[in-house]
Amino acid sequence: MIEKTIIFIRRDFVEEKEKSVICWPLIGLLLLLCFISCLGIKSATPLITKGNPSGYWIKQLMFYGISFILMFIVYKVSNDRIYSSMWIIYGILMVLLVGLAIDHFAFTRFGIHIVPLAKWAGGATSWYNLKVFDLQPSEFMKIIMVVVMADTVDKHNNRYLVHNIHNDCLLIGKLLAISLPPCILVYLQNDAGVTMIMLASVVFVIFMSGIQAGWFIIGGIVVAIILGIGVYLFLYQHDIFASLMGGDHKLNRFYGWVDPEGTYNDQGFQLFNAMLSYGTAGLWGHGMGTAIINLPEAQTDFIFAVIALGFGFVGGGFTIAVVCVLDALLIRIGFKSKNNRDKYLTAGIFGLLIFQQVWNIGMVLGLFPITGITLPFLSYGGSSLLSYMIAMGIFLDMERQTRILEGKKRY
């Protein structure tokens, strides 16, 4: 009797202790990314040509402060409550995306804004100007979309224990019904970058869903056929290729990628200058705040080029190492969870992050076309940072729940 009482007391003590435990490695990595981000944006000050250049890094620090508060709110609210309200959030974001898509159509066709607060910039209508900061609903939608898909996969697999063609088709249909409407709306805002990011999360969630391997073979064949057709049209049917690219804005970026030096005075200006910036930086870089070459969108799309320019191979390599450690830690937290829903969510969030990271750094290196995809946690911007910190709050609670379950098993 006494031994059982002691066990119950120890179990309650462990449970209360685990509830208050925070994953400090994750917090430490986020603080380190905050430092790198603010340092990089401050170093980009001489290259920024709009707004108040010297204040961008201070605004980013403020965004980080607000984001950490939001992350801890999500952590305290708990994941179960987030899942219970996910459809409400999804619906609100869909309404906001519809408004931006309508406004973009009206502005490009008739030159007028018909949706209050909608903002057009850089060829896209992706923001609501809230005076304090610009809200980009698509950044939040990419996170909530992963939450909804993870919950859908979990419920589907709990209902259909055996995977066959019928069940797999049903699951894929559900996921497409969730993901395609927001992806289409974001694309109609002329934001191909975020559209690709969202589609990447869909692929990763489907990959983790447990569907039969044959679907991935079919998917690979379809992708190979599409790429083959694209190359053929580019080489032999240029007019058709141009129309499929969706206008001169996207087509110019493609040409700037294919031949940055030959199109330096036009489409290739950004990429070629980025390549020159880190190409001359050497091991330690030119120093903080160096402006030896013009680099448009230095604080956003080309923040990695700024870091490499100022701090060289060492600075760029260290940044990539921190990003990789963060990814590895999130995978560890997610796949250590006892809940399959957490695993599906981890796959989706990892898909978002890894796609953005690889594409952003790849486009700076000239491996991919420039599409306006930013570098998570490092590029300047409030919406992207806030959205990902919501995801980090989910991971904090995921780690806490795992530790509570492990504590119960020990006693």
XYZ file of C-alpha atoms in Angstrom, residues 66-339:
274
model
C 5.931 39.141 -30.926
C 6.515 35.730 -32.518
C 8.021 34.276 -29.341
C 4.990 35.492 -27.374
C 2.670 33.919 -29.955
C 4.675 30.689 -29.872
C 4.313 30.384 -26.086
C 0.578 31.153 -26.339
C 0.196 28.271 -28.809
C 2.314 26.095 -26.504
C 0.060 26.872 -23.519
C -3.186 26.540 -25.491
C -2.175 22.961 -26.477
C -2.426 21.218 -29.813
C -5.812 19.597 -29.133
C -7.491 23.004 -28.975
C -5.764 24.084 -32.145
C -7.030 21.004 -33.961
C -10.546 21.591 -32.612
C -10.635 25.101 -34.115
C -8.648 24.399 -37.307
C -11.624 24.516 -39.689
C -12.700 27.923 -38.368
C -9.195 29.315 -38.958
C -9.071 27.624 -42.371
C -12.384 29.240 -43.350
C -11.298 32.721 -42.235
C -8.058 32.464 -44.199
C -9.958 31.254 -47.280
C -12.148 34.354 -47.161
C -9.051 36.555 -46.948
C -7.426 34.727 -49.872
C -10.569 35.093 -52.003
C -10.532 38.839 -51.339
C -6.917 39.168 -52.491
C -7.514 37.064 -55.624
C -10.504 39.232 -56.577
C -8.558 42.435 -55.949
C -5.615 41.218 -58.041
C -7.949 40.473 -60.943
C -9.593 43.893 -60.667
C -6.265 45.714 -60.407
C -4.578 43.934 -63.322
C -7.617 44.224 -65.590
C -9.102 47.593 -64.642
C -6.371 49.277 -62.572
C -8.522 49.637 -59.447
C -8.487 48.135 -55.938
C -11.936 46.946 -54.868
C -11.059 45.073 -51.655
C -10.298 47.289 -48.615
C -6.684 47.201 -47.374
C -5.524 44.904 -50.197
C -1.961 45.705 -51.260
C -0.225 45.133 -54.573
C 3.585 44.848 -54.606
C 6.159 43.199 -56.841
C 3.547 42.005 -59.343
C 1.416 40.200 -56.728
C -1.554 41.084 -54.519
C -0.728 39.001 -51.464
C -1.049 41.373 -48.521
C -3.501 43.354 -46.446
C -2.025 46.663 -45.312
C -2.901 46.863 -41.606
C -0.846 50.046 -41.125
C 1.205 48.417 -38.353
C 2.436 45.667 -40.693
C 1.396 43.897 -43.895
C -0.588 40.702 -43.277
C 0.010 37.916 -45.789
C -2.771 35.303 -45.312
C -1.062 32.737 -47.557
C 1.798 32.430 -45.046
C -0.634 31.439 -42.299
C -2.674 29.264 -44.644
C 0.338 27.087 -45.427
C 0.593 26.180 -41.727
C -3.116 25.648 -41.035
C -3.387 23.645 -44.264
C -0.787 21.211 -42.932
C -2.678 20.991 -39.610
C -5.935 20.164 -41.425
C -4.246 17.616 -43.699
C -2.509 15.896 -40.766
C -5.800 15.541 -38.893
C -7.541 14.279 -42.049
C -4.896 11.613 -42.706
C -5.021 10.476 -39.079
C -8.819 10.106 -39.082
C -8.765 8.378 -42.467
C -6.140 5.828 -41.418
C -7.961 5.123 -38.166
C -11.116 4.390 -40.136
C -9.541 2.458 -43.006
C -6.946 0.156 -41.537
C -6.028 -1.423 -44.882
C -4.601 0.600 -47.766
C -5.971 -0.307 -51.188
C -6.654 1.575 -54.412
C -10.099 2.724 -53.307
C -8.990 3.939 -49.889
C -5.874 5.601 -51.270
C -7.878 7.420 -53.951
C -10.310 8.566 -51.272
C -7.486 9.887 -49.094
C -5.721 11.656 -51.965
C -9.055 13.184 -52.956
C -9.575 14.516 -49.428
C -6.106 16.054 -49.316
C -6.512 17.663 -52.734
C -9.899 19.060 -51.692
C -8.177 20.704 -48.709
C -5.061 21.955 -50.493
C -6.027 22.861 -54.058
C -8.523 25.691 -53.310
C -6.019 27.763 -51.274
C -3.212 26.934 -53.711
C -5.305 28.132 -56.656
C -6.276 31.315 -54.830
C -2.651 32.069 -53.953
C -1.604 31.460 -57.559
C -4.361 33.825 -58.742
C -2.688 36.476 -56.583
C 0.332 35.935 -58.870
C 2.345 34.387 -56.034
C 3.830 31.267 -57.612
C 6.481 30.962 -54.881
C 4.115 30.379 -51.963
C 1.980 28.139 -54.193
C 4.947 25.836 -54.764
C 5.746 25.834 -51.037
C 2.188 24.772 -50.188
C 2.218 22.027 -52.824
C 5.499 20.725 -51.401
C 3.818 20.201 -48.016
C 1.052 18.217 -49.737
C 3.624 15.885 -51.308
C 5.346 15.295 -47.959
C 2.069 14.606 -46.131
C 0.973 12.159 -48.830
C 4.376 10.467 -48.639
C 3.910 9.904 -44.890
C 0.258 8.906 -45.147
C 1.004 5.241 -45.797
C -0.451 4.979 -49.302
C 0.839 2.271 -51.611
C 4.272 2.789 -53.170
C 2.862 2.514 -56.690
C 1.361 5.985 -56.368
C 4.825 7.520 -56.031
C 6.024 5.727 -59.145
C 3.019 7.115 -61.024
C 3.706 10.574 -59.586
C 7.364 10.406 -60.635
C 6.390 9.433 -64.187
C 3.874 12.292 -64.376
C 6.481 14.819 -63.163
C 9.038 13.500 -65.665
C 6.512 13.817 -68.505
C 5.602 17.390 -67.487
C 9.278 18.391 -67.327
C 9.928 16.765 -70.695
C 7.022 18.618 -72.278
C 8.237 21.869 -70.704
C 11.748 21.460 -72.142
C 10.321 20.612 -75.580
C 8.027 23.665 -75.586
C 10.875 25.932 -74.452
C 13.144 24.733 -77.261
C 10.678 24.325 -80.130
C 7.326 25.960 -79.234
C 8.340 29.216 -77.623
C 4.965 30.980 -77.967
C 3.100 28.161 -76.249
C 5.752 28.018 -73.503
C 5.413 31.770 -72.908
C 1.632 31.567 -72.549
C 1.864 28.618 -70.155
C 4.352 30.501 -67.992
C 1.572 32.976 -67.209
C 2.904 36.229 -68.573
C 6.085 38.229 -68.938
C 6.694 38.554 -65.169
C 7.310 34.819 -64.687
C 8.899 34.386 -68.112
C 11.504 37.074 -67.449
C 12.535 35.361 -64.225
C 13.001 32.115 -66.156
C 15.220 33.811 -68.742
C 17.202 35.511 -65.993
C 17.904 32.094 -64.506
C 18.866 30.400 -67.783
C 21.330 33.136 -68.812
C 21.994 35.605 -65.949
C 25.138 37.069 -67.548
C 23.643 37.440 -71.001
C 20.534 39.136 -69.612
C 22.387 41.191 -66.990
C 20.877 44.498 -68.096
C 17.375 43.098 -67.678
C 16.142 39.765 -66.268
C 19.472 38.437 -64.993
C 20.439 41.494 -62.951
C 19.437 40.112 -59.532
C 20.925 36.642 -59.932
C 24.204 37.723 -61.514
C 24.814 40.341 -58.833
C 24.052 37.780 -56.130
C 26.575 35.393 -57.664
C 29.174 38.170 -57.801
C 28.538 39.095 -54.168
C 29.329 35.733 -52.594
C 31.759 34.772 -55.356
C 34.190 37.456 -54.218
C 33.616 37.050 -50.459
C 36.257 34.386 -49.833
C 36.548 32.575 -46.507
C 35.638 35.399 -44.104
C 33.742 37.827 -46.344
C 34.025 41.559 -46.959
C 32.741 42.543 -43.533
C 29.411 43.630 -42.127
C 27.553 46.358 -44.001
C 29.590 45.988 -47.191
C 27.912 47.367 -50.319
C 30.318 46.542 -53.124
C 27.470 45.658 -55.496
C 23.780 46.446 -55.917
C 21.579 43.630 -54.600
C 17.792 44.150 -54.889
C 15.563 42.653 -52.165
C 18.665 42.160 -50.022
C 16.700 41.882 -46.756
C 14.195 39.309 -48.081
C 14.850 37.038 -51.064
C 18.635 37.501 -51.040
C 19.376 37.538 -47.327
C 21.655 34.492 -47.715
C 23.676 36.334 -50.364
C 24.062 39.247 -47.920
C 25.285 36.880 -45.187
C 27.768 35.256 -47.576
C 28.901 38.673 -48.831
C 29.577 40.013 -45.365
C 30.806 36.887 -43.592
C 32.065 34.689 -46.411
C 32.113 30.921 -46.634
C 32.309 30.625 -42.837
C 29.205 32.742 -42.280
C 27.237 31.048 -45.045
C 28.292 27.574 -43.913
C 27.431 28.312 -40.285
C 23.987 29.568 -41.319
C 23.292 26.417 -43.312
C 24.487 24.282 -40.380
C 22.075 26.008 -37.956
C 19.207 25.555 -40.410
C 20.020 21.843 -40.790
C 20.200 21.322 -37.017
C 16.773 22.952 -36.646
C 15.304 20.645 -39.294
C 16.850 17.591 -37.636
C 15.510 18.615 -34.217
C 11.976 19.067 -35.566
C 12.115 15.642 -37.206
C 13.333 14.137 -33.923
C 10.515 15.766 -31.945
C 7.854 14.784 -34.479
C 8.818 11.174 -35.031
C 9.463 10.598 -31.347
C 5.805 11.413 -30.687
C 3.450 8.559 -29.876
C 0.677 10.195 -31.905
